Amino acid sequence: MGMLMETNANTCRDFFSSMISTDSCQMTCEYIQPTLPCEMECFDVPCMPHGILVRNDAMGSWSDHQAIAADLTFPMQLLEPRTEAINDCFKKLLFTPSAPLYPYRFEHYWLGGADTNTEGEWRWASDGGLFWLGGLGGNNFLPGGFDPWCDRNPDNVGNEDCLQTYGYKKCWNDNQCSKHMRAFYELA
């Protein structure tokens, strides 16, 4: 997993994990934050699935973040903004000046979608659900037909197979999975 795991994250997580209740009925950041590696921050966000969003400040490839998210005390996955409402909620968290994520609005983050198995078949990482077929102007399988892609995307320039949010542009982009960037996680 490269440099991403070469941190004191496990030590920090191990220190706190013995102090936390794992009652699944109480999944709030009050319980989750102490179990997270030190470079991660949890946000209670009612408009997100499960009401939790975790920002990982460590840089890593798409697959690095997939593995790290799955290995947390409370298993997580890369954020999958499957509906327009969830995608809009995420954008408001990043671009509303009073929102907690506003300071990070210019960053690029990995999201939980890819077309690594078959070029042009964009699927969610958690369950393989198809959400986009083809490149620019492809077939949209997102609920309500909302189109979150940036202009002229997905374009597969340079073998781009993994989904990212394009910070300041407020839209999705395809990028090379080996690129290192930060990520957002949600409960799995």
mmCIF file of N, CA, C and O in Angstrom, residues 21-113:
data_model
loop_
_atom_site.group_PDB
_atom_site.id
_atom_site.type_symbol
_atom_site.label_atom_id
_atom_site.label_comp_id
_atom_site.label_asym_id
_atom_site.label_seq_id
_atom_site.Cartn_x
_atom_site.Cartn_y
_atom_site.Cartn_z
ATOM 1 N N SER A 21 -17.363 2.049 22.222
ATOM 2 C CA SER A 21 -18.443 1.085 22.080
ATOM 3 C C SER A 21 -18.658 0.811 20.598
ATOM 4 O O SER A 21 -18.580 1.719 19.782
ATOM 5 N N THR A 22 -18.935 -0.417 20.243
ATOM 6 C CA THR A 22 -19.182 -0.735 18.837
ATOM 7 C C THR A 22 -20.671 -0.950 18.579
ATOM 8 O O THR A 22 -21.056 -1.621 17.639
ATOM 9 N N ASP A 23 -21.521 -0.375 19.402
ATOM 10 C CA ASP A 23 -22.965 -0.475 19.216
ATOM 11 C C ASP A 23 -23.339 0.195 17.897
ATOM 12 O O ASP A 23 -23.205 1.403 17.737
ATOM 13 N N SER A 24 -23.815 -0.610 16.944
ATOM 14 C CA SER A 24 -24.104 -0.070 15.613
ATOM 15 C C SER A 24 -25.246 0.934 15.615
ATOM 16 O O SER A 24 -25.442 1.646 14.649
ATOM 17 N N CYS A 25 -26.029 0.994 16.684
ATOM 18 C CA CYS A 25 -27.117 1.970 16.756
ATOM 19 C C CYS A 25 -26.601 3.370 17.055
ATOM 20 O O CYS A 25 -27.341 4.332 16.982
ATOM 21 N N GLN A 26 -25.352 3.501 17.399
ATOM 22 C CA GLN A 26 -24.795 4.794 17.800
ATOM 23 C C GLN A 26 -23.653 5.214 16.877
ATOM 24 O O GLN A 26 -22.605 5.647 17.343
ATOM 25 N N MET A 27 -23.842 5.083 15.582
ATOM 26 C CA MET A 27 -22.799 5.430 14.637
ATOM 27 C C MET A 27 -22.777 6.934 14.385
ATOM 28 O O MET A 27 -23.435 7.446 13.492
ATOM 29 N N THR A 28 -22.079 7.630 15.251
ATOM 30 C CA THR A 28 -21.853 9.055 15.073
ATOM 31 C C THR A 28 -20.354 9.271 15.162
ATOM 32 O O THR A 28 -19.607 8.391 15.585
ATOM 33 N N CYS A 29 -19.928 10.439 14.783
ATOM 34 C CA CYS A 29 -18.501 10.726 14.832
ATOM 35 C C CYS A 29 -17.964 10.700 16.257
ATOM 36 O O CYS A 29 -16.777 10.458 16.459
ATOM 37 N N GLU A 30 -18.823 10.906 17.222
ATOM 38 C CA GLU A 30 -18.386 10.810 18.614
ATOM 39 C C GLU A 30 -17.753 9.441 18.884
ATOM 40 O O GLU A 30 -16.783 9.325 19.618
ATOM 41 N N TYR A 31 -18.296 8.397 18.256
ATOM 42 C CA TYR A 31 -17.786 7.048 18.448
ATOM 43 C C TYR A 31 -16.744 6.660 17.413
ATOM 44 O O TYR A 31 -15.828 5.901 17.704
ATOM 45 N N ILE A 32 -16.899 7.154 16.203
ATOM 46 C CA ILE A 32 -16.011 6.747 15.114
ATOM 47 C C ILE A 32 -14.672 7.471 15.144
ATOM 48 O O ILE A 32 -13.627 6.863 14.947
ATOM 49 N N GLN A 33 -14.667 8.780 15.389
ATOM 50 C CA GLN A 33 -13.431 9.556 15.304
ATOM 51 C C GLN A 33 -12.282 8.968 16.133
ATOM 52 O O GLN A 33 -11.167 8.847 15.629
ATOM 53 N N PRO A 34 -12.512 8.558 17.373
ATOM 54 C CA PRO A 34 -11.383 8.012 18.142
ATOM 55 C C PRO A 34 -10.805 6.715 17.584
ATOM 56 O O PRO A 34 -9.686 6.348 17.937
ATOM 57 N N THR A 35 -11.514 6.025 16.709
ATOM 58 C CA THR A 35 -11.005 4.780 16.129
ATOM 59 C C THR A 35 -10.245 5.017 14.836
ATOM 60 O O THR A 35 -9.650 4.085 14.300
ATOM 61 N N LEU A 36 -10.288 6.233 14.324
ATOM 62 C CA LEU A 36 -9.681 6.525 13.029
ATOM 63 C C LEU A 36 -8.201 6.863 13.171
ATOM 64 O O LEU A 36 -7.766 7.406 14.186
ATOM 65 N N PRO A 37 -7.422 6.572 12.128
ATOM 66 C CA PRO A 37 -6.043 7.039 12.108
ATOM 67 C C PRO A 37 -6.013 8.558 12.235
ATOM 68 O O PRO A 37 -6.975 9.251 11.879
ATOM 69 N N CYS A 38 -4.926 9.081 12.727
ATOM 70 C CA CYS A 38 -4.827 10.511 13.043
ATOM 71 C C CYS A 38 -5.013 11.435 11.848
ATOM 72 O O CYS A 38 -5.415 12.572 12.013
ATOM 73 N N GLU A 39 -4.748 10.944 10.627
ATOM 74 C CA GLU A 39 -4.894 11.809 9.448
ATOM 75 C C GLU A 39 -6.326 11.860 8.917
ATOM 76 O O GLU A 39 -6.588 12.498 7.911
ATOM 77 N N MET A 40 -7.254 11.204 9.610
ATOM 78 C CA MET A 40 -8.647 11.194 9.169
ATOM 79 C C MET A 40 -9.525 11.998 10.111
ATOM 80 O O MET A 40 -9.273 12.050 11.309
ATOM 81 N N GLU A 41 -10.553 12.613 9.530
ATOM 82 C CA GLU A 41 -11.497 13.389 10.318
ATOM 83 C C GLU A 41 -12.911 12.971 9.943
ATOM 84 O O GLU A 41 -13.242 12.841 8.774
ATOM 85 N N CYS A 42 -13.748 12.772 10.964
ATOM 86 C CA CYS A 42 -15.128 12.341 10.776
ATOM 87 C C CYS A 42 -16.063 13.541 10.885
ATOM 88 O O CYS A 42 -15.852 14.432 11.716
ATOM 89 N N PHE A 43 -17.104 13.545 10.052
ATOM 90 C CA PHE A 43 -18.107 14.605 10.069
ATOM 91 C C PHE A 43 -19.488 13.977 10.163
ATOM 92 O O PHE A 43 -19.805 13.062 9.403
ATOM 93 N N ASP A 44 -20.303 14.454 11.113
ATOM 94 C CA ASP A 44 -21.706 14.046 11.188
ATOM 95 C C ASP A 44 -22.467 14.858 10.152
ATOM 96 O O ASP A 44 -22.523 16.087 10.237
ATOM 97 N N VAL A 45 -23.016 14.188 9.163
ATOM 98 C CA VAL A 45 -23.676 14.851 8.045
ATOM 99 C C VAL A 45 -25.014 14.159 7.790
ATOM 100 O O VAL A 45 -25.059 13.109 7.141
ATOM 101 N N PRO A 46 -26.108 14.715 8.310
ATOM 102 C CA PRO A 46 -27.412 14.051 8.180
ATOM 103 C C PRO A 46 -27.844 13.758 6.748
ATOM 104 O O PRO A 46 -28.555 12.774 6.515
ATOM 105 N N CYS A 47 -27.418 14.548 5.776
ATOM 106 C CA CYS A 47 -27.879 14.323 4.401
ATOM 107 C C CYS A 47 -27.061 13.268 3.653
ATOM 108 O O CYS A 47 -27.354 12.962 2.502
ATOM 109 N N MET A 48 -26.055 12.697 4.294
ATOM 110 C CA MET A 48 -25.246 11.653 3.658
ATOM 111 C C MET A 48 -25.741 10.281 4.094
ATOM 112 O O MET A 48 -26.324 10.142 5.163
ATOM 113 N N PRO A 49 -25.471 9.240 3.283
ATOM 114 C CA PRO A 49 -25.852 7.886 3.705
ATOM 115 C C PRO A 49 -25.224 7.570 5.065
ATOM 116 O O PRO A 49 -24.062 7.866 5.298
ATOM 117 N N HIS A 50 -25.978 7.016 5.949
ATOM 118 C CA HIS A 50 -25.539 6.647 7.301
ATOM 119 C C HIS A 50 -25.172 7.861 8.156
ATOM 120 O O HIS A 50 -24.735 7.694 9.286
ATOM 121 N N GLY A 51 -25.287 9.079 7.644
ATOM 122 C CA GLY A 51 -25.035 10.288 8.422
ATOM 123 C C GLY A 51 -23.586 10.556 8.759
ATOM 124 O O GLY A 51 -23.285 11.407 9.586
ATOM 125 N N ILE A 52 -22.668 9.840 8.131
ATOM 126 C CA ILE A 52 -21.238 9.947 8.437
ATOM 127 C C ILE A 52 -20.459 10.195 7.149
ATOM 128 O O ILE A 52 -20.732 9.587 6.121
ATOM 129 N N LEU A 53 -19.459 11.062 7.216
ATOM 130 C CA LEU A 53 -18.520 11.261 6.117
ATOM 131 C C LEU A 53 -17.142 11.394 6.744
ATOM 132 O O LEU A 53 -16.969 12.136 7.711
ATOM 133 N N VAL A 54 -16.173 10.659 6.221
ATOM 134 C CA VAL A 54 -14.806 10.702 6.744
ATOM 135 C C VAL A 54 -13.883 11.218 5.651
ATOM 136 O O VAL A 54 -13.925 10.737 4.519
ATOM 137 N N ARG A 55 -13.063 12.199 6.009
ATOM 138 C CA ARG A 55 -12.069 12.754 5.084
ATOM 139 C C ARG A 55 -10.706 12.203 5.468
ATOM 140 O O ARG A 55 -10.286 12.320 6.604
ATOM 141 N N ASN A 56 -10.028 11.560 4.502
ATOM 142 C CA ASN A 56 -8.675 11.065 4.726
ATOM 143 C C ASN A 56 -7.712 12.037 4.078
ATOM 144 O O ASN A 56 -7.707 12.202 2.862
ATOM 145 N N ASP A 57 -6.893 12.673 4.876
ATOM 146 C CA ASP A 57 -5.946 13.676 4.394
ATOM 147 C C ASP A 57 -4.695 13.047 3.787
ATOM 148 O O ASP A 57 -3.919 13.723 3.132
ATOM 149 N N ALA A 58 -4.496 11.752 4.003
ATOM 150 C CA ALA A 58 -3.314 11.089 3.454
ATOM 151 C C ALA A 58 -3.478 10.887 1.953
ATOM 152 O O ALA A 58 -4.563 10.577 1.470
ATOM 153 N N MET A 59 -2.393 11.051 1.244
ATOM 154 C CA MET A 59 -2.397 10.858 -0.203
ATOM 155 C C MET A 59 -2.228 9.380 -0.515
ATOM 156 O O MET A 59 -1.440 8.685 0.129
ATOM 157 N N GLY A 60 -2.985 8.897 -1.501
ATOM 158 C CA GLY A 60 -2.864 7.503 -1.898
ATOM 159 C C GLY A 60 -3.559 7.252 -3.213
ATOM 160 O O GLY A 60 -4.351 8.073 -3.680
ATOM 161 N N SER A 61 -3.276 6.115 -3.803
ATOM 162 C CA SER A 61 -3.938 5.725 -5.044
ATOM 163 C C SER A 61 -5.372 5.323 -4.726
ATOM 164 O O SER A 61 -5.755 5.157 -3.561
ATOM 165 N N TRP A 62 -6.157 5.111 -5.774
ATOM 166 C CA TRP A 62 -7.544 4.697 -5.602
ATOM 167 C C TRP A 62 -7.605 3.369 -4.848
ATOM 168 O O TRP A 62 -8.354 3.217 -3.899
ATOM 169 N N SER A 63 -6.784 2.401 -5.253
ATOM 170 C CA SER A 63 -6.814 1.089 -4.587
ATOM 171 C C SER A 63 -6.268 1.164 -3.164
ATOM 172 O O SER A 63 -6.733 0.427 -2.291
ATOM 173 N N ASP A 64 -5.297 2.038 -2.895
ATOM 174 C CA ASP A 64 -4.829 2.243 -1.516
ATOM 175 C C ASP A 64 -6.000 2.638 -0.627
ATOM 176 O O ASP A 64 -6.204 2.069 0.445
ATOM 177 N N HIS A 65 -6.765 3.616 -1.089
ATOM 178 C CA HIS A 65 -7.888 4.109 -0.289
ATOM 179 C C HIS A 65 -8.994 3.061 -0.146
ATOM 180 O O HIS A 65 -9.620 2.972 0.919
ATOM 181 N N GLN A 66 -9.234 2.275 -1.184
ATOM 182 C CA GLN A 66 -10.220 1.195 -1.077
ATOM 183 C C GLN A 66 -9.832 0.240 0.058
ATOM 184 O O GLN A 66 -10.656 -0.131 0.883
ATOM 185 N N ALA A 67 -8.576 -0.153 0.088
ATOM 186 C CA ALA A 67 -8.103 -1.114 1.092
ATOM 187 C C ALA A 67 -8.115 -0.513 2.493
ATOM 188 O O ALA A 67 -8.519 -1.170 3.452
ATOM 189 N N ILE A 68 -7.678 0.718 2.618
ATOM 190 C CA ILE A 68 -7.644 1.369 3.927
ATOM 191 C C ILE A 68 -9.054 1.518 4.487
ATOM 192 O O ILE A 68 -9.310 1.228 5.652
ATOM 193 N N ALA A 69 -9.982 1.964 3.658
ATOM 194 C CA ALA A 69 -11.363 2.158 4.111
ATOM 195 C C ALA A 69 -11.956 0.844 4.623
ATOM 196 O O ALA A 69 -12.615 0.807 5.662
ATOM 197 N N ALA A 70 -11.713 -0.232 3.915
ATOM 198 C CA ALA A 70 -12.267 -1.531 4.302
ATOM 199 C C ALA A 70 -11.639 -2.073 5.580
ATOM 200 O O ALA A 70 -12.249 -2.884 6.278
ATOM 201 N N ASP A 71 -10.436 -1.618 5.907
ATOM 202 C CA ASP A 71 -9.694 -2.148 7.050
ATOM 203 C C ASP A 71 -9.879 -1.335 8.332
ATOM 204 O O ASP A 71 -9.280 -1.647 9.356
ATOM 205 N N LEU A 72 -10.709 -0.314 8.293
ATOM 206 C CA LEU A 72 -10.923 0.504 9.499
ATOM 207 C C LEU A 72 -11.755 -0.260 10.523
ATOM 208 O O LEU A 72 -12.438 -1.232 10.188
ATOM 209 N N THR A 73 -11.716 0.175 11.776
ATOM 210 C CA THR A 73 -12.482 -0.472 12.835
ATOM 211 C C THR A 73 -13.950 -0.569 12.462
ATOM 212 O O THR A 73 -14.592 -1.599 12.659
ATOM 213 N N PHE A 74 -14.511 0.528 11.949
ATOM 214 C CA PHE A 74 -15.861 0.537 11.401
ATOM 215 C C PHE A 74 -15.674 0.508 9.889
ATOM 216 O O PHE A 74 -15.299 1.511 9.302
ATOM 217 N N PRO A 75 -15.888 -0.649 9.229
ATOM 218 C CA PRO A 75 -15.583 -0.754 7.799
ATOM 219 C C PRO A 75 -16.273 0.335 6.973
ATOM 220 O O PRO A 75 -17.447 0.618 7.156
ATOM 221 N N MET A 76 -15.497 0.915 6.092
ATOM 222 C CA MET A 76 -15.978 1.995 5.234
ATOM 223 C C MET A 76 -15.645 1.679 3.798
ATOM 224 O O MET A 76 -15.018 0.679 3.486
ATOM 225 N N GLN A 77 -16.074 2.562 2.920
ATOM 226 C CA GLN A 77 -15.785 2.467 1.495
ATOM 227 C C GLN A 77 -15.619 3.881 0.967
ATOM 228 O O GLN A 77 -16.014 4.844 1.622
ATOM 229 N N LEU A 78 -15.035 3.989 -0.207
ATOM 230 C CA LEU A 78 -14.967 5.293 -0.842
ATOM 231 C C LEU A 78 -16.395 5.803 -1.041
ATOM 232 O O LEU A 78 -17.305 5.028 -1.329
ATOM 233 N N LEU A 79 -16.572 7.107 -0.872
ATOM 234 C CA LEU A 79 -17.881 7.722 -1.016
ATOM 235 C C LEU A 79 -18.457 7.446 -2.402
ATOM 236 O O LEU A 79 -17.769 7.616 -3.407
ATOM 237 N N GLU A 80 -19.721 7.026 -2.422
ATOM 238 C CA GLU A 80 -20.436 6.772 -3.674
ATOM 239 C C GLU A 80 -21.674 7.670 -3.721
ATOM 240 O O GLU A 80 -22.738 7.293 -3.262
ATOM 241 N N PRO A 81 -21.541 8.863 -4.282
ATOM 242 C CA PRO A 81 -22.697 9.774 -4.368
ATOM 243 C C PRO A 81 -23.661 9.325 -5.460
ATOM 244 O O PRO A 81 -23.643 9.815 -6.574
ATOM 245 N N ARG A 82 -24.524 8.374 -5.127
ATOM 246 C CA ARG A 82 -25.372 7.679 -6.094
ATOM 247 C C ARG A 82 -26.595 8.460 -6.546
ATOM 248 O O ARG A 82 -27.215 8.102 -7.541
ATOM 249 N N THR A 83 -26.984 9.476 -5.810
ATOM 250 C CA THR A 83 -28.170 10.251 -6.190
ATOM 251 C C THR A 83 -27.803 11.721 -6.285
ATOM 252 O O THR A 83 -26.801 12.168 -5.725
ATOM 253 N N GLU A 84 -28.655 12.452 -6.958
ATOM 254 C CA GLU A 84 -28.423 13.895 -7.076
ATOM 255 C C GLU A 84 -28.457 14.554 -5.705
ATOM 256 O O GLU A 84 -27.670 15.450 -5.417
ATOM 257 N N ALA A 85 -29.347 14.081 -4.819
ATOM 258 C CA ALA A 85 -29.440 14.659 -3.473
ATOM 259 C C ALA A 85 -28.148 14.448 -2.692
ATOM 260 O O ALA A 85 -27.661 15.373 -2.027
ATOM 261 N N ILE A 86 -27.575 13.256 -2.772
ATOM 262 C CA ILE A 86 -26.319 12.984 -2.054
ATOM 263 C C ILE A 86 -25.179 13.771 -2.684
ATOM 264 O O ILE A 86 -24.353 14.353 -1.985
ATOM 265 N N ASN A 87 -25.134 13.818 -4.008
ATOM 266 C CA ASN A 87 -24.093 14.588 -4.681
ATOM 267 C C ASN A 87 -24.205 16.075 -4.329
ATOM 268 O O ASN A 87 -23.198 16.740 -4.065
ATOM 269 N N ASP A 88 -25.425 16.613 -4.293
ATOM 270 C CA ASP A 88 -25.624 18.016 -3.923
ATOM 271 C C ASP A 88 -25.233 18.262 -2.473
ATOM 272 O O ASP A 88 -24.639 19.295 -2.150
ATOM 273 N N CYS A 89 -25.568 17.321 -1.592
ATOM 274 C CA CYS A 89 -25.172 17.436 -0.185
ATOM 275 C C CYS A 89 -23.651 17.526 -0.077
ATOM 276 O O CYS A 89 -23.114 18.386 0.624
ATOM 277 N N PHE A 90 -22.960 16.647 -0.786
ATOM 278 C CA PHE A 90 -21.500 16.630 -0.779
ATOM 279 C C PHE A 90 -20.938 17.959 -1.288
ATOM 280 O O PHE A 90 -20.030 18.538 -0.687
ATOM 281 N N LYS A 91 -21.489 18.471 -2.385
ATOM 282 C CA LYS A 91 -21.017 19.749 -2.926
ATOM 283 C C LYS A 91 -21.257 20.890 -1.939
ATOM 284 O O LYS A 91 -20.405 21.761 -1.780
ATOM 285 N N LYS A 92 -22.405 20.889 -1.254
ATOM 286 C CA LYS A 92 -22.682 21.937 -0.257
ATOM 287 C C LYS A 92 -21.682 21.877 0.889
ATOM 288 O O LYS A 92 -21.262 22.906 1.420
ATOM 289 N N LEU A 93 -21.297 20.668 1.288
ATOM 290 C CA LEU A 93 -20.310 20.518 2.366
ATOM 291 C C LEU A 93 -18.964 21.123 1.979
ATOM 292 O O LEU A 93 -18.236 21.623 2.822
ATOM 293 N N LEU A 94 -18.644 21.044 0.699
ATOM 294 C CA LEU A 94 -17.366 21.570 0.231
ATOM 295 C C LEU A 94 -17.403 23.052 -0.139
ATOM 296 O O LEU A 94 -16.397 23.739 -0.031
ATOM 297 N N PHE A 95 -18.549 23.543 -0.594
ATOM 298 C CA PHE A 95 -18.560 24.871 -1.190
ATOM 299 C C PHE A 95 -19.394 25.915 -0.465
ATOM 300 O O PHE A 95 -19.469 27.053 -0.914
ATOM 301 N N THR A 96 -20.006 25.576 0.653
ATOM 302 C CA THR A 96 -20.716 26.559 1.456
ATOM 303 C C THR A 96 -19.719 27.131 2.463
ATOM 304 O O THR A 96 -19.124 26.365 3.236
ATOM 305 N N PRO A 97 -19.494 28.449 2.457
ATOM 306 C CA PRO A 97 -18.458 29.027 3.316
ATOM 307 C C PRO A 97 -18.550 28.642 4.796
ATOM 308 O O PRO A 97 -17.529 28.523 5.458
ATOM 309 N N SER A 98 -19.740 28.409 5.321
ATOM 310 C CA SER A 98 -19.856 28.059 6.741
ATOM 311 C C SER A 98 -19.744 26.548 6.985
ATOM 312 O O SER A 98 -19.764 26.105 8.131
ATOM 313 N N ALA A 99 -19.629 25.751 5.932
ATOM 314 C CA ALA A 99 -19.571 24.292 6.068
ATOM 315 C C ALA A 99 -18.197 23.833 6.553
ATOM 316 O O ALA A 99 -17.180 24.468 6.258
ATOM 317 N N PRO A 100 -18.150 22.701 7.278
ATOM 318 C CA PRO A 100 -16.881 22.249 7.849
ATOM 319 C C PRO A 100 -15.833 21.832 6.819
ATOM 320 O O PRO A 100 -14.645 21.867 7.112
ATOM 321 N N LEU A 101 -16.241 21.461 5.619
ATOM 322 C CA LEU A 101 -15.280 21.028 4.605
ATOM 323 C C LEU A 101 -14.837 22.145 3.674
ATOM 324 O O LEU A 101 -14.007 21.935 2.802
ATOM 325 N N TYR A 102 -15.382 23.330 3.857
ATOM 326 C CA TYR A 102 -15.073 24.456 2.966
ATOM 327 C C TYR A 102 -13.565 24.698 2.789
ATOM 328 O O TYR A 102 -13.116 24.963 1.673
ATOM 329 N N PRO A 103 -12.749 24.574 3.850
ATOM 330 C CA PRO A 103 -11.305 24.803 3.658
ATOM 331 C C PRO A 103 -10.657 23.833 2.669
ATOM 332 O O PRO A 103 -9.573 24.097 2.166
ATOM 333 N N TYR A 104 -11.305 22.717 2.369
ATOM 334 C CA TYR A 104 -10.731 21.698 1.497
ATOM 335 C C TYR A 104 -11.315 21.721 0.087
ATOM 336 O O TYR A 104 -11.114 20.797 -0.690
ATOM 337 N N ARG A 105 -12.033 22.759 -0.276
ATOM 338 C CA ARG A 105 -12.800 22.794 -1.519
ATOM 339 C C ARG A 105 -11.952 22.755 -2.787
ATOM 340 O O ARG A 105 -12.466 22.434 -3.855
ATOM 341 N N PHE A 106 -10.670 23.071 -2.712
ATOM 342 C CA PHE A 106 -9.840 23.075 -3.912
ATOM 343 C C PHE A 106 -9.110 21.752 -4.128
ATOM 344 O O PHE A 106 -8.376 21.595 -5.085
ATOM 345 N N GLU A 107 -9.309 20.793 -3.235
ATOM 346 C CA GLU A 107 -8.650 19.494 -3.336
ATOM 347 C C GLU A 107 -9.406 18.583 -4.304
ATOM 348 O O GLU A 107 -10.587 18.776 -4.565
ATOM 349 N N HIS A 108 -8.729 17.566 -4.786
ATOM 350 C CA HIS A 108 -9.345 16.512 -5.582
ATOM 351 C C HIS A 108 -9.410 15.276 -4.688
ATOM 352 O O HIS A 108 -8.477 14.997 -3.934
ATOM 353 N N TYR A 109 -10.511 14.523 -4.760
ATOM 354 C CA TYR A 109 -10.713 13.372 -3.894
ATOM 355 C C TYR A 109 -11.191 12.174 -4.700
ATOM 356 O O TYR A 109 -11.994 12.315 -5.612
ATOM 357 N N TRP A 110 -10.710 10.991 -4.291
ATOM 358 C CA TRP A 110 -11.214 9.768 -4.895
ATOM 359 C C TRP A 110 -12.639 9.509 -4.445
ATOM 360 O O TRP A 110 -12.988 9.733 -3.293
ATOM 361 N N LEU A 111 -13.454 9.001 -5.373
ATOM 362 C CA LEU A 111 -14.801 8.534 -5.093
ATOM 363 C C LEU A 111 -14.867 7.051 -5.475
ATOM 364 O O LEU A 111 -13.985 6.542 -6.174
ATOM 365 N N GLY A 112 -15.928 6.358 -5.071
ATOM 366 C CA GLY A 112 -16.011 4.912 -5.220
ATOM 367 C C GLY A 112 -16.589 4.391 -6.512
ATOM 368 O O GLY A 112 -17.479 3.548 -6.493
ATOM 369 N N GLY A 113 -16.103 4.851 -7.628
ATOM 370 C CA GLY A 113 -16.538 4.341 -8.923
ATOM 371 C C GLY A 113 -15.344 4.124 -9.839
ATOM 372 O O GLY A 113 -14.322 4.794 -9.693
#
